[in-house]
PDB file of C-alpha atoms in Angstrom:
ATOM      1  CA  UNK A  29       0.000   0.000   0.000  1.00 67.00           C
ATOM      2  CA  UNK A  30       1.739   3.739  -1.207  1.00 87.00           C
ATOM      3  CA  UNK A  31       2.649   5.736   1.668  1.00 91.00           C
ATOM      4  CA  UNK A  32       4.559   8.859   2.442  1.00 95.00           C
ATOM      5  CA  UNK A  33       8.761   7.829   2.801  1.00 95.00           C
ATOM      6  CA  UNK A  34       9.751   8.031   6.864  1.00 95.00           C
ATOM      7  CA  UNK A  35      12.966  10.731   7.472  1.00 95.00           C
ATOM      8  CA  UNK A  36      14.972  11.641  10.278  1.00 95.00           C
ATOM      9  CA  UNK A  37      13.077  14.715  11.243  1.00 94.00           C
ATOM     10  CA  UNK A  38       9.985  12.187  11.235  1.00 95.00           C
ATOM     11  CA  UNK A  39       8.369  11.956  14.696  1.00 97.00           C
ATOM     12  CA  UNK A  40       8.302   8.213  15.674  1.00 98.00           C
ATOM     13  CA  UNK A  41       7.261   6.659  19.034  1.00 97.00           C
ATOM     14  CA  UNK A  42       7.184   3.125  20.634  1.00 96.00           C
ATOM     15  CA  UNK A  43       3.494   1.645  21.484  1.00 94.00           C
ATOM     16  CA  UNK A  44       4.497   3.259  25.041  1.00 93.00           C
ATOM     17  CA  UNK A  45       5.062   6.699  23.966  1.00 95.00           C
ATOM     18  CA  UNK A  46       8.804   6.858  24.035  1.00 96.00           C
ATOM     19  CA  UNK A  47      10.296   8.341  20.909  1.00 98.00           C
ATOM     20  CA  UNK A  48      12.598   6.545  18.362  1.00 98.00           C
ATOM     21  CA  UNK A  49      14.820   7.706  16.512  1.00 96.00           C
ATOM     22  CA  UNK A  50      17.365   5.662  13.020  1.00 97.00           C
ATOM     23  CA  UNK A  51      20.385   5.334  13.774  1.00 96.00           C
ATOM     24  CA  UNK A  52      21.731   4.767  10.119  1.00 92.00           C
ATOM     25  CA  UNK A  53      19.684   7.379   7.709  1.00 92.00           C
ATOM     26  CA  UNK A  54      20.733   7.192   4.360  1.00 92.00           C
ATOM     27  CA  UNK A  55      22.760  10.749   3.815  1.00 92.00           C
ATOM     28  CA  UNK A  56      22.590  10.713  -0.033  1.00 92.00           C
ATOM     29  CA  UNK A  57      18.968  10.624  -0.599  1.00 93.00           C
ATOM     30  CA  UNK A  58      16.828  13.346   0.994  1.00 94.00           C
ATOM     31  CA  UNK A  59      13.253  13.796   1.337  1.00 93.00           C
ATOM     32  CA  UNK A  60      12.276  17.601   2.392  1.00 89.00           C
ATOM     33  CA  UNK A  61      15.971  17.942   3.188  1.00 93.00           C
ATOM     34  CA  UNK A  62      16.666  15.208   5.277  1.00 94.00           C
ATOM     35  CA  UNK A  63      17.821  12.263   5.564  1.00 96.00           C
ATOM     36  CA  UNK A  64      15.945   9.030   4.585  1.00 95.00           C
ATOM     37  CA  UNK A  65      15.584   5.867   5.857  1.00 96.00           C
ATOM     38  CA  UNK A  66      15.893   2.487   4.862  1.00 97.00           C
ATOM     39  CA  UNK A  67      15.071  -0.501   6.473  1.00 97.00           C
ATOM     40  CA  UNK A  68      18.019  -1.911   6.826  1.00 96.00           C
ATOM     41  CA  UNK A  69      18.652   1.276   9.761  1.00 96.00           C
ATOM     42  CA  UNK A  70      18.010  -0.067  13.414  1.00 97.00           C
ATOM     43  CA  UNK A  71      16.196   2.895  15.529  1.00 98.00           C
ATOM     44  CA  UNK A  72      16.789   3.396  19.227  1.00 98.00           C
ATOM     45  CA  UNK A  73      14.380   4.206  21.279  1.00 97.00           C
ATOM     46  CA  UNK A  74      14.628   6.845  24.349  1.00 96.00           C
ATOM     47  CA  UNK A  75      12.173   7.137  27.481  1.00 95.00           C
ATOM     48  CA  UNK A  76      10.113   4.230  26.692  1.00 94.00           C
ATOM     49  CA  UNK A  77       7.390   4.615  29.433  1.00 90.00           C
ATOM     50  CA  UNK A  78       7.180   0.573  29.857  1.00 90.00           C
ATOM     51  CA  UNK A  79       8.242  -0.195  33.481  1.00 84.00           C
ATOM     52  CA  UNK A  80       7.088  -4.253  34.057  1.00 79.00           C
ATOM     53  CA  UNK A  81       7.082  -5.722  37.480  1.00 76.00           C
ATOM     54  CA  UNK A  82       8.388  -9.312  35.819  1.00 72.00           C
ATOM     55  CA  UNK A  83       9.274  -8.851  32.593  1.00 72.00           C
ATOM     56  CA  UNK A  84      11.468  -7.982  29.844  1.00 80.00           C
ATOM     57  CA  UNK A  85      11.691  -4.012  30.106  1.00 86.00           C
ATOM     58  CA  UNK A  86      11.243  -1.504  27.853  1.00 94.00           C
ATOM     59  CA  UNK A  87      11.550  -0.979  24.703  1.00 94.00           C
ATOM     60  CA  UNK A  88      15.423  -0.115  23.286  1.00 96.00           C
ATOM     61  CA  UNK A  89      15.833  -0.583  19.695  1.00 97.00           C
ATOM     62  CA  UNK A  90      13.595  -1.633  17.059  1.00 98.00           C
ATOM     63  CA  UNK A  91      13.637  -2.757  13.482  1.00 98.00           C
ATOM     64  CA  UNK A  92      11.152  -2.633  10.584  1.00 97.00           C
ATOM     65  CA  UNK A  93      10.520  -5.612   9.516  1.00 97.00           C
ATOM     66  CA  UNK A  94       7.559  -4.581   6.497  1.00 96.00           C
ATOM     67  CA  UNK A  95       9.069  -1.746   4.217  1.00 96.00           C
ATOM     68  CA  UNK A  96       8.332  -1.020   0.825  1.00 96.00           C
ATOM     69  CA  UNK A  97       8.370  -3.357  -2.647  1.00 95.00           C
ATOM     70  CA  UNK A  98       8.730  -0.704  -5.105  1.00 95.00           C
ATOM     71  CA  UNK A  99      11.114   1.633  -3.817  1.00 95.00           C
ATOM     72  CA  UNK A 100      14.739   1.444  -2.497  1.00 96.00           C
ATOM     73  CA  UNK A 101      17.742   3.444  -1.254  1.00 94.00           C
ATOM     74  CA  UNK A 102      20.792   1.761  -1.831  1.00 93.00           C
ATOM     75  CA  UNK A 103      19.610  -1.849  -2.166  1.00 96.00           C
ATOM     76  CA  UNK A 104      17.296  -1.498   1.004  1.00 96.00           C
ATOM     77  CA  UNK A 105      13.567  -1.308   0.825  1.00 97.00           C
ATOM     78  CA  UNK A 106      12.384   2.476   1.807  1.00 96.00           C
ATOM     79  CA  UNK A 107      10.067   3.026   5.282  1.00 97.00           C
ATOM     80  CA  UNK A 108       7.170   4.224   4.208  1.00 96.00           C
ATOM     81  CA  UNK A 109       4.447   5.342   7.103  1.00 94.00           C
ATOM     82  CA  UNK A 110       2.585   2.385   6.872  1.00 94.00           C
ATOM     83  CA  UNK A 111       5.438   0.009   7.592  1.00 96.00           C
ATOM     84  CA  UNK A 112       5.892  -2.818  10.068  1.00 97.00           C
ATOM     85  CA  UNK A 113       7.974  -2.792  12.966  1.00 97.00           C
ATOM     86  CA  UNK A 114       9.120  -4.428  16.075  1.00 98.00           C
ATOM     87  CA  UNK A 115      10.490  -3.102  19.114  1.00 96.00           C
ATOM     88  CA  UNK A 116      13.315  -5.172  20.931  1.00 94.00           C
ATOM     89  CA  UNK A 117      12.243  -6.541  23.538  1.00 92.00           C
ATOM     90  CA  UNK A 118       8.755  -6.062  24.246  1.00 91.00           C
ATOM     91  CA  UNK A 119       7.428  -7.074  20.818  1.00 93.00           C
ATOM     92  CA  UNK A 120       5.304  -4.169  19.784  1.00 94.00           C
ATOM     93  CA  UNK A 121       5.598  -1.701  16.941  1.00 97.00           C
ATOM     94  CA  UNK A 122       6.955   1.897  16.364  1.00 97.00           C
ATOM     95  CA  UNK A 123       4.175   4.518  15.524  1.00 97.00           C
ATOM     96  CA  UNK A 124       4.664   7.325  13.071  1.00 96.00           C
ATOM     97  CA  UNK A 125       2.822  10.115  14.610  1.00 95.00           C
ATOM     98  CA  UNK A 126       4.218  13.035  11.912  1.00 94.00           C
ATOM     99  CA  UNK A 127       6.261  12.659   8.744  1.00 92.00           C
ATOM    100  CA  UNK A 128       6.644  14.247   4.907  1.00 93.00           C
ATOM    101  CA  UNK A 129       3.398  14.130   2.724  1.00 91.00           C
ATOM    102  CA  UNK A 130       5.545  15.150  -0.460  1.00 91.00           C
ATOM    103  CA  UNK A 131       6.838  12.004  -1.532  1.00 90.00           C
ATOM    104  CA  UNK A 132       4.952   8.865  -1.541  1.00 90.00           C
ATOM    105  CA  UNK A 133       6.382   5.347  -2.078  1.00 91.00           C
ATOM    106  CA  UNK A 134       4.721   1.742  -2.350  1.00 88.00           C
TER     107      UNK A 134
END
């Protein structure tokens, strides 16, 4: 399904509000002048809000697993806004509050 390509200025949070960030844009393609990013990039993830009493802790990184079929920066698919992730190591997914509209990938 087309969506709009994720970028470092993108505003990104964990299922329990805390906000993540790619570590690895890709610095030669930009999208409203910043970096892309591919799905290749791992993103940490700062302040997750997840405290269990027995459990495995909060969320620290996370990956995309779902990117885009059509589009690709530098051999990796693109992360669109509508991509699948998975937060290490409480299972649940990133959530693009606030990104570009201008370009749209599928």
């Amino acid at each position: 399904m087309p969506g709009p390509m994720l970028h470092l200025g993108a505003t990104v949070t964990c299922s329990h509000g805390g906000q993540a960030f790619p570590v690895a844009p890709n610095p030669r393609v930009l999208v409203s002048g910043q970096p892309v990013v591919a799905q290749t990039s791992v993103w940490t993830v700062a302040g997750c809000g997840f405290v269990p009493l027995a459990g495995n802790g909060p969320c620290v990184t996370a990956t995309y697993v779902v990117a885009a079929t059509r589009v690709f920066i530098a051999g990796a698919p693109a992360v669109l806004l509508d991509s699948a992730s998975v937060c290490a190591p409480t299972g649940t997914p990133l959530i693009p509050v606030q990104s570009q509209t201008r370009v749209v990938g599928s």
